[in-house]
CSV table of C-alpha atoms in Angstrom, one decimal:
chain,number,residue,atom,x,y,z
T,1,MET,CA,8.3,-46.1,-16.4
T,2,LYS,CA,10.2,-49.1,-14.6
T,3,GLU,CA,10.3,-49.3,-10.6
T,4,GLU,CA,13.9,-48.8,-10.1
T,5,THR,CA,14.3,-45.3,-12.6
T,6,ALA,CA,10.8,-44.3,-10.5
T,7,GLN,CA,12.8,-44.4,-7.5
T,8,ALA,CA,16.3,-43.6,-9.0
T,9,ILE,CA,13.9,-39.9,-9.3
T,10,ILE,CA,13.2,-40.0,-6.0
T,11,GLU,CA,16.6,-40.8,-4.6
T,12,GLY,CA,17.7,-37.9,-6.7
T,13,LEU,CA,15.7,-35.4,-5.2
T,14,LYS,CA,15.8,-36.7,-1.7
T,15,GLU,CA,20.1,-36.3,-2.2
T,16,ALA,CA,19.3,-33.0,-3.7
T,17,GLY,CA,17.6,-32.1,-0.9
T,18,VAL,CA,14.3,-31.6,-2.2
T,19,ASN,CA,11.4,-31.4,-0.2
T,20,PHE,CA,8.5,-29.5,-1.8
T,21,VAL,CA,7.3,-31.2,-5.2
T,22,VAL,CA,4.2,-29.6,-7.1
T,23,TYR,CA,3.4,-31.6,-10.3
T,24,MET,CA,0.8,-31.1,-12.7
T,25,PRO,CA,-0.2,-34.7,-14.0
T,26,ASP,CA,1.7,-36.0,-16.6
T,27,SER,CA,1.9,-39.4,-18.2
T,28,PHE,CA,5.8,-40.3,-18.3
T,29,PHE,CA,6.1,-38.8,-14.5
T,30,TYR,CA,2.8,-40.8,-13.2
T,31,ASP,CA,5.0,-43.6,-11.4
T,32,VAL,CA,7.1,-40.2,-9.4
T,33,ILE,CA,4.3,-38.5,-9.3
T,34,THR,CA,2.4,-41.6,-7.3
T,35,LYS,CA,5.6,-42.5,-5.4
T,36,VAL,CA,5.6,-38.7,-4.2
T,37,LYS,CA,1.9,-38.6,-2.5
T,38,GLU,CA,2.8,-41.9,-1.0
T,39,ASP,CA,6.1,-40.4,0.7
T,40,HIS,CA,6.1,-37.8,4.2
T,41,GLY,CA,9.3,-36.6,3.0
T,42,PHE,CA,7.7,-34.4,0.6
T,43,THR,CA,4.9,-31.7,0.8
T,44,SER,CA,3.3,-32.6,-2.3
T,45,ILE,CA,0.6,-30.4,-4.9
T,46,SER,CA,-1.1,-30.8,-8.1
T,47,VAL,CA,-1.5,-28.1,-9.9
T,48,PRO,CA,-4.2,-27.0,-12.7
T,49,ASN,CA,-1.9,-25.3,-14.8
T,50,GLU,CA,2.3,-24.9,-14.7
T,51,SER,CA,1.7,-21.1,-14.2
T,52,VAL,CA,0.1,-21.9,-10.8
T,53,GLY,CA,2.5,-24.4,-10.3
T,54,MET,CA,5.8,-22.3,-10.9
T,55,CYS,CA,4.6,-19.5,-8.5
T,56,LEU,CA,4.0,-21.9,-5.7
T,57,CYS,CA,7.2,-23.4,-6.3
T,58,ALA,CA,8.6,-19.8,-5.8
T,59,GLY,CA,6.6,-19.2,-2.7
T,60,ALA,CA,7.5,-21.8,-1.2
T,61,TRP,CA,11.1,-21.3,-1.9
T,62,LEU,CA,11.1,-18.2,-0.3
T,63,GLY,CA,9.3,-19.7,2.9
T,64,GLY,CA,12.7,-22.0,3.2
T,65,LYS,CA,11.7,-25.2,1.1
T,66,LYS,CA,13.4,-26.5,-1.5
T,67,PRO,CA,11.1,-26.8,-4.4
T,68,VAL,CA,10.5,-29.1,-7.8
T,69,MET,CA,8.0,-28.5,-10.8
T,70,ILE,CA,7.0,-31.6,-12.6
T,71,MET,CA,5.7,-31.3,-16.1
T,72,GLU,CA,5.4,-32.1,-19.5
T,73,ASN,CA,7.3,-29.3,-21.7
T,74,THR,CA,4.2,-27.9,-23.0
T,75,GLY,CA,3.8,-26.7,-19.4
T,76,LEU,CA,7.0,-24.2,-20.2
T,77,PHE,CA,4.7,-21.7,-22.9
T,78,VAL,CA,2.0,-21.6,-19.7
T,79,ALA,CA,4.1,-20.7,-17.6
T,80,SER,CA,6.1,-18.7,-19.4
T,81,ASN,CA,4.7,-15.4,-17.6
T,82,ALA,CA,5.5,-16.4,-14.4
T,83,ILE,CA,8.7,-17.1,-15.3
T,84,THR,CA,9.7,-13.9,-17.1
T,85,ARG,CA,8.0,-11.7,-14.7
T,86,PHE,CA,8.5,-13.8,-11.3
T,87,HIS,CA,11.2,-16.2,-11.1
T,88,GLN,CA,13.9,-14.6,-13.4
T,89,PRO,CA,13.3,-10.8,-12.2
T,90,PHE,CA,12.9,-12.2,-8.4
T,91,GLY,CA,15.7,-14.5,-8.5
T,92,ILE,CA,13.7,-17.5,-7.6
T,93,PRO,CA,15.6,-20.8,-8.1
T,94,VAL,CA,13.4,-23.7,-8.5
T,95,LEU,CA,14.0,-27.6,-10.1
T,96,MET,CA,12.0,-28.4,-12.9
T,97,LEU,CA,11.6,-31.8,-14.4
T,98,ILE,CA,10.4,-31.3,-17.5
T,99,SER,CA,9.0,-35.1,-20.2
T,100,TYR,CA,10.2,-33.9,-23.8
T,101,ARG,CA,7.5,-34.3,-25.8
T,102,GLY,CA,8.3,-33.8,-29.7
T,103,ASP,CA,11.8,-35.1,-29.1
T,104,ALA,CA,13.1,-37.5,-31.7
T,105,GLY,CA,11.0,-40.6,-32.4
T,106,ASP,CA,7.7,-39.2,-30.7
T,107,GLY,CA,5.2,-40.8,-33.2
T,108,TRP,CA,1.8,-38.1,-32.1
T,109,TRP,CA,1.5,-35.8,-34.6
T,110,MET,CA,-0.1,-33.3,-32.2
T,111,VAL,CA,3.7,-32.5,-30.5
T,112,THR,CA,5.2,-32.0,-33.5
T,113,ALA,CA,5.1,-27.8,-33.1
T,114,ILE,CA,6.1,-28.4,-29.1
T,115,GLY,CA,9.2,-30.2,-30.4
T,116,HIS,CA,10.4,-27.8,-32.8
T,117,ALA,CA,10.0,-25.1,-30.1
T,118,PHE,CA,11.2,-26.3,-26.9
T,119,GLU,CA,14.3,-26.3,-26.6
T,120,PRO,CA,14.5,-23.0,-27.8
T,121,ALA,CA,12.3,-21.6,-25.2
T,122,LEU,CA,14.6,-23.0,-22.9
T,123,LYS,CA,17.5,-21.4,-24.0
T,124,SER,CA,15.8,-17.9,-24.7
T,125,LEU,CA,14.4,-18.5,-21.1
T,126,GLY,CA,17.7,-18.4,-19.8
T,127,ILE,CA,16.4,-21.7,-18.0
T,128,THR,CA,19.9,-24.0,-17.8
T,129,TYR,CA,18.8,-27.8,-18.4
T,130,GLU,CA,20.3,-31.3,-19.0
T,131,LEU,CA,19.4,-34.3,-21.6
T,132,VAL,CA,19.0,-36.8,-20.2
T,133,ASP,CA,17.7,-40.7,-20.8
T,134,ASN,CA,18.9,-43.6,-18.4
T,135,PRO,CA,18.0,-43.0,-14.7
T,136,GLU,CA,21.4,-42.8,-13.6
T,137,ASN,CA,22.4,-39.6,-15.4
T,138,ALA,CA,18.6,-38.2,-14.1
T,139,LYS,CA,19.4,-39.1,-10.8
T,140,ARG,CA,23.0,-37.3,-11.1
T,141,ALA,CA,21.2,-34.2,-13.2
T,142,ILE,CA,18.8,-34.1,-10.7
T,143,GLN,CA,21.4,-33.6,-8.0
T,144,LEU,CA,24.0,-31.3,-10.2
T,145,LEU,CA,21.5,-29.0,-11.3
T,146,GLN,CA,19.8,-28.6,-7.4
T,147,THR,CA,23.0,-27.2,-6.4
T,148,SER,CA,22.9,-25.0,-9.5
T,149,ALA,CA,20.1,-23.5,-9.1
T,150,GLU,CA,20.5,-22.6,-5.7
T,151,VAL,CA,24.1,-21.3,-6.0
T,152,SER,CA,22.7,-18.9,-9.2
T,153,GLU,CA,19.1,-18.4,-7.8
T,154,GLU,CA,18.3,-19.0,-11.5
T,155,LEU,CA,16.1,-22.1,-13.2
T,156,GLN,CA,17.9,-25.3,-13.9
T,157,ALA,CA,15.9,-27.9,-16.2
T,158,VAL,CA,16.5,-31.7,-16.1
T,159,VAL,CA,14.8,-32.5,-19.9
T,160,PHE,CA,13.5,-36.6,-20.1
T,161,ARG,CA,13.9,-37.8,-23.3
T,162,LYS,CA,11.2,-39.4,-25.3
T,163,GLU,CA,13.2,-42.3,-25.9
T,164,GLY,CA,15.3,-43.4,-23.2
T,165,GLN,CA,15.6,-46.1,-21.1
T,166,TRP,CA,12.7,-45.6,-18.8
Q,1,MET,CA,-17.6,2.6,-1.8
Q,2,VAL,CA,-14.8,3.5,-0.3
Q,3,THR,CA,-10.9,3.7,-1.3
Q,4,ARG,CA,-8.7,0.5,-1.1
Q,5,PHE,CA,-6.1,2.6,0.9
Q,6,THR,CA,-9.0,3.5,3.5
Q,7,MET,CA,-9.4,-0.4,3.2
Q,8,LEU,CA,-5.3,-0.9,3.2
Q,9,GLU,CA,-5.2,1.0,6.7
Q,10,ARG,CA,-7.6,-0.9,8.4
Q,11,LEU,CA,-5.9,-3.9,7.1
Q,12,ALA,CA,-2.7,-2.1,8.6
Q,13,LYS,CA,-4.3,-2.2,12.2
Q,14,HIS,CA,-4.1,-5.3,12.4
Q,15,VAL,CA,-1.0,-6.9,10.5
Q,16,THR,CA,2.0,-7.5,12.6
Q,17,ASN,CA,3.8,-10.6,11.9
Q,18,GLU,CA,2.4,-11.6,8.6
Q,19,LEU,CA,4.1,-12.5,5.8
Q,20,VAL,CA,2.7,-9.9,3.4
Q,21,VAL,CA,2.3,-10.8,-0.9
Q,22,THR,CA,1.1,-8.1,-2.8
Q,23,ASN,CA,-0.3,-7.2,-6.3
Q,24,LEU,CA,2.1,-4.7,-8.7
Q,25,LYS,CA,1.2,-0.9,-8.4
Q,26,GLY,CA,-1.2,0.8,-6.8
Q,27,THR,CA,-1.7,-1.8,-3.9
Q,28,ALA,CA,2.1,-2.5,-3.4
Q,29,HIS,CA,2.8,1.1,-3.7
Q,30,GLU,CA,-0.3,2.1,-0.5
Q,31,TRP,CA,0.8,-0.8,0.9
Q,32,HIS,CA,4.2,-0.2,1.7
Q,33,TYR,CA,4.0,3.2,2.0
Q,34,LEU,CA,1.3,2.0,5.3
Q,35,HIS,CA,3.2,-1.1,6.3
Q,36,GLN,CA,7.1,-0.8,5.8
Q,37,LYS,CA,8.1,-4.1,6.8
Q,38,ASP,CA,10.8,-7.0,5.8
Q,39,SER,CA,7.7,-8.9,5.8
Q,40,ASN,CA,6.5,-7.4,2.4
Q,41,LEU,CA,6.6,-9.3,-1.0
Q,42,LEU,CA,5.7,-6.3,-3.1
Q,43,TYR,CA,5.2,-6.4,-6.8
Q,44,LEU,CA,4.4,-9.5,-8.2
Q,45,GLY,CA,2.8,-9.2,-11.2
Q,46,MET,CA,-0.9,-10.4,-12.5
Q,47,GLY,CA,-1.7,-13.5,-11.9
Q,48,MET,CA,1.0,-14.1,-9.5
Q,49,PRO,CA,0.7,-13.0,-5.7
Q,50,THR,CA,-2.2,-15.9,-4.7
Q,51,PRO,CA,-0.2,-18.7,-5.6
Q,52,ALA,CA,2.9,-17.4,-4.4
Q,53,ALA,CA,1.6,-17.0,-1.2
Q,54,LEU,CA,-0.5,-20.2,-1.2
Q,55,GLY,CA,3.3,-21.4,-1.4
Q,56,LEU,CA,4.5,-19.6,1.2
Q,57,ALA,CA,1.7,-20.6,3.1
Q,58,MET,CA,2.0,-24.3,2.6
Q,59,ALA,CA,6.2,-24.0,3.2
Q,60,LEU,CA,5.5,-22.7,6.8
Q,61,PRO,CA,2.1,-23.5,8.1
Q,62,HIS,CA,2.8,-21.9,11.5
Q,63,ARG,CA,2.7,-18.4,9.8
Q,64,ARG,CA,-0.2,-16.2,9.0
Q,65,VAL,CA,0.3,-15.2,4.9
Q,66,ILE,CA,-2.2,-12.9,3.2
Q,67,SER,CA,-1.9,-12.0,-0.1
Q,68,LEU,CA,-3.7,-8.5,-1.6
Q,69,ASP,CA,-4.5,-9.2,-4.9
Q,70,GLY,CA,-7.0,-7.3,-7.8
Q,71,ASP,CA,-9.7,-8.6,-9.7
Q,72,GLY,CA,-8.1,-8.0,-13.0
Q,73,SER,CA,-5.0,-10.1,-11.3
Q,74,ILE,CA,-6.8,-12.8,-9.8
Q,75,LEU,CA,-9.0,-13.1,-13.0
Q,76,LEU,CA,-5.8,-13.4,-15.1
Q,77,ASP,CA,-5.1,-17.2,-13.7
Q,78,MET,CA,-8.0,-18.2,-11.5
Q,79,ALA,CA,-6.5,-21.7,-11.5
Q,80,ALA,CA,-4.7,-20.3,-7.7
Q,81,VAL,CA,-8.7,-20.4,-6.7
Q,82,PRO,CA,-9.5,-24.2,-6.8
Q,83,THR,CA,-5.8,-25.0,-5.8
Q,84,ILE,CA,-6.6,-23.0,-2.5
Q,85,GLY,CA,-9.6,-25.1,-2.3
Q,86,GLN,CA,-7.6,-28.2,-2.5
Q,87,ALA,CA,-5.1,-27.4,-0.6
Q,88,GLN,CA,-6.9,-25.7,2.5
Q,89,PRO,CA,-4.2,-23.4,4.0
Q,90,LYS,CA,-5.5,-22.7,7.4
Q,91,ASN,CA,-2.8,-19.8,7.7
Q,92,LEU,CA,-3.7,-18.3,4.3
Q,93,THR,CA,-6.0,-14.8,3.7
Q,94,VAL,CA,-6.4,-13.6,0.3
Q,95,ILE,CA,-7.8,-10.1,-0.2
Q,96,VAL,CA,-8.8,-9.1,-3.7
Q,97,PHE,CA,-9.4,-5.2,-3.8
Q,98,ASP,CA,-12.4,-4.9,-6.5
Q,99,ASN,CA,-12.5,-2.2,-8.1
Q,100,GLN,CA,-13.8,-3.4,-11.3
Q,101,CYS,CA,-11.4,-2.4,-14.0
Q,102,TYR,CA,-8.3,-2.6,-14.9
Q,103,GLU,CA,-7.4,0.9,-13.2
Q,104,SER,CA,-3.6,1.2,-14.1
Q,105,ASN,CA,-3.8,0.9,-17.4
Q,106,GLY,CA,-6.8,3.1,-18.1
Q,107,ALA,CA,-9.6,1.4,-15.9
Q,108,LEU,CA,-11.5,-0.6,-18.7
Q,109,PRO,CA,-13.7,-2.6,-17.2
Q,110,THR,CA,-13.0,-6.6,-15.9
Q,111,PRO,CA,-15.5,-9.4,-15.7
Q,112,THR,CA,-16.5,-8.0,-12.2
Q,113,ALA,CA,-17.9,-5.2,-13.7
Q,114,ASN,CA,-20.7,-7.4,-15.2
Q,115,GLY,CA,-21.5,-9.5,-12.3
Q,116,THR,CA,-18.4,-11.8,-12.5
Q,117,ASP,CA,-18.9,-12.9,-8.5
Q,118,LEU,CA,-15.5,-13.4,-6.8
Q,119,THR,CA,-17.0,-14.6,-3.6
Q,120,GLY,CA,-19.1,-17.0,-5.4
Q,121,ILE,CA,-16.4,-18.6,-7.4
Q,122,ALA,CA,-14.2,-18.9,-4.4
Q,123,LYS,CA,-17.0,-20.8,-2.5
Q,124,ALA,CA,-17.8,-22.7,-5.3
Q,125,CYS,CA,-13.8,-23.7,-5.7
Q,126,GLY,CA,-14.3,-25.2,-2.3
Q,127,ILE,CA,-13.2,-21.9,-0.3
Q,128,PRO,CA,-16.5,-21.8,2.6
Q,129,LYS,CA,-14.8,-18.7,4.4
Q,130,ALA,CA,-15.0,-16.5,1.4
Q,131,LYS,CA,-16.8,-13.3,1.8
Q,132,THR,CA,-17.2,-9.7,-0.1
Q,133,ALA,CA,-16.8,-6.7,2.1
Q,134,SER,CA,-18.2,-3.5,0.6
Q,135,SER,CA,-17.8,-0.4,3.6
Q,136,ALA,CA,-14.5,0.0,5.9
Q,137,ASP,CA,-16.5,-1.5,9.1
Q,138,GLU,CA,-17.4,-4.7,7.1
Q,139,PHE,CA,-14.1,-5.1,5.5
Q,140,GLU,CA,-12.1,-4.9,8.9
Q,141,ASP,CA,-14.6,-6.8,10.5
Q,142,ALA,CA,-13.9,-10.0,7.8
Q,143,ALA,CA,-10.2,-9.1,8.0
Q,144,LYS,CA,-10.3,-9.2,11.8
Q,145,THR,CA,-11.7,-12.7,11.7
Q,146,ALA,CA,-9.5,-14.3,9.0
Q,147,LEU,CA,-6.8,-13.0,10.8
Q,148,THR,CA,-7.3,-14.7,13.8
Q,149,THR,CA,-9.7,-17.7,12.8
Q,150,ASP,CA,-8.7,-20.6,10.6
Q,151,GLY,CA,-9.0,-20.5,6.7
Q,152,PRO,CA,-8.2,-20.6,4.1
Q,153,HIS,CA,-10.1,-17.1,4.5
Q,154,PHE,CA,-11.4,-15.1,0.8
Q,155,ILE,CA,-12.4,-11.5,1.1
Q,156,THR,CA,-13.6,-10.0,-2.0
Q,157,ALA,CA,-13.1,-5.8,-0.9
Q,158,LYS,CA,-15.4,-4.0,-3.6
Q,159,VAL,CA,-13.5,-0.3,-3.9
Q,160,GLU,CA,-13.6,2.4,-5.9
Q,161,LYS,CA,-11.2,3.4,-8.5
Q,162,GLY,CA,-8.8,5.1,-7.7
Q,163,THR,CA,-5.5,5.3,-6.1
Q,164,LYS,CA,-3.8,6.8,-3.4
Q,165,LYS,CA,-0.4,9.9,-3.8
Q,166,VAL,CA,1.4,8.0,-1.4
Q,167,PRO,CA,5.7,7.7,-2.6
Q,168,ILE,CA,6.5,5.4,-5.1
Q,169,ILE,CA,8.7,2.2,-4.4
Q,170,MET,CA,12.1,2.8,-4.9
Q,171,THR,CA,13.0,-0.8,-5.2
Q,172,TYR,CA,13.3,-3.6,-7.4
Q,173,GLY,CA,12.7,-7.6,-7.3
Q,174,LYS,CA,15.5,-8.8,-6.2
Q,175,TYR,CA,16.4,-6.7,-3.5
Q,176,ASN,CA,13.0,-6.9,-2.0
Q,177,LYS,CA,13.4,-11.0,-2.1
Q,178,TYR,CA,17.0,-10.7,-0.3
Q,179,MET,CA,15.1,-8.7,2.4
Q,180,PHE,CA,12.0,-10.9,2.5
Q,181,VAL,CA,14.5,-14.1,2.5
Q,182,LYS,CA,16.9,-12.9,5.4
Q,183,HIS,CA,13.4,-12.1,7.6
Q,184,ILE,CA,12.5,-15.6,6.7
Q,185,GLU,CA,15.6,-16.9,7.8
Q,186,LYS,CA,15.9,-14.7,10.9
Q,187,THR,CA,12.2,-15.3,12.6
Q,188,GLU,CA,12.5,-18.7,11.4
Q,189,GLY,CA,16.3,-19.5,12.1
Q,190,VAL,CA,16.6,-21.3,8.9
Q,191,HIS,CA,19.3,-20.9,6.3
Q,192,ILE,CA,17.7,-19.9,3.0
Q,193,LEU,CA,20.8,-18.4,0.3
Q,194,SER,CA,22.9,-20.4,-0.9
Q,195,SER,CA,22.6,-23.6,1.0
Q,196,ILE,CA,25.0,-25.5,-0.9
Q,197,LYS,CA,26.0,-27.6,2.2
Q,198,ALA,CA,22.7,-29.5,2.8
Q,199,THR,CA,23.2,-30.8,-0.7
Q,200,GLY,CA,26.2,-32.7,0.3
Q,201,THR,CA,28.8,-30.5,-2.2
Q,202,SER,CA,32.0,-30.0,-0.9
Q,203,TYR,CA,33.4,-26.6,-1.1
Q,204,THR,CA,36.2,-25.7,0.9
Q,205,PRO,CA,36.9,-21.5,0.2
Q,206,ASN,CA,40.5,-20.8,0.2
Q,207,LYS,CA,40.8,-18.9,3.6
Q,208,GLU,CA,44.5,-17.3,2.4
Q,209,TYR,CA,42.6,-15.9,-0.5
Q,210,PHE,CA,39.6,-14.4,1.6
Q,211,LYS,CA,41.7,-13.4,5.2
Q,212,ASP,CA,41.8,-10.3,4.1
């Protein structure tokens, strides 16, 4: 990822008021995560799985933070128990930044099935999402969806396409 | 062995303004009966109370946070435990009521019935202040220590099967969430619900429309 791309994502998070970052280490977001860890404006923590991560974000929101969960799309399926049993019935808003494995052009055979299942899963879980493919619209989507999350008290996801200008 | 209700009674004697997150079913009903406060977030699904409590503890490091969890619940997602070991929140106490079974759906055994040692796991995950309490006195001592010293604390409370017959909670998640968040807003002087202004979004309500 280019320096300016990582910087745009960080700026988007800051301008949206996000101050609590939970991440499942992911190669696409490596540079963003590195910047987050170095920035004292964020409380950050890595998690061993996305279900724990989403619950951590929920607790942080209840405590007054503005959380974001950074993860690969595979983790949506890991987190689906927490999403359907906690975030949705309680109405807990969390912004998610998700890298899109199995997207058009992804050359790894193992993620093809994830690619098929991912967007239908987002829809069936009631998660509003925006597909982004360059730093400028990623930054804008982060700001817009954070506002939507707060107002709707629902989950919102910015989905980073595989073949974007990153 | 003692009942979970007896241990919760002992705990309730020492809980004042702590934030308490509970497991679902019996633990939630019993705690709600003993300590009905807006500082309770009740009825979280299996695998969820402890990581949610960790998030709260990290968000509010000056407040004490208690997770009332169960063996079946924490075993569903043990990943929460090393995450606590990594974060080392001084203000978090995890209490796992270990009845060695999935009581609410028929009492089939959990792995703790065959020797899985939750306290040992917690210690191995970087929580040295982890202990097992098998009597009410032992539990009360451990709880008092946890609520007056730096953590993270992890208490495995060995309890017998059984739920006290107390009134069932007549609420649901969103109502509980609003009461809890309003409590946080009031006690912390912060604005959590729909804080659109903080994001810089401009929205001016039509004052004429709202004046009546």
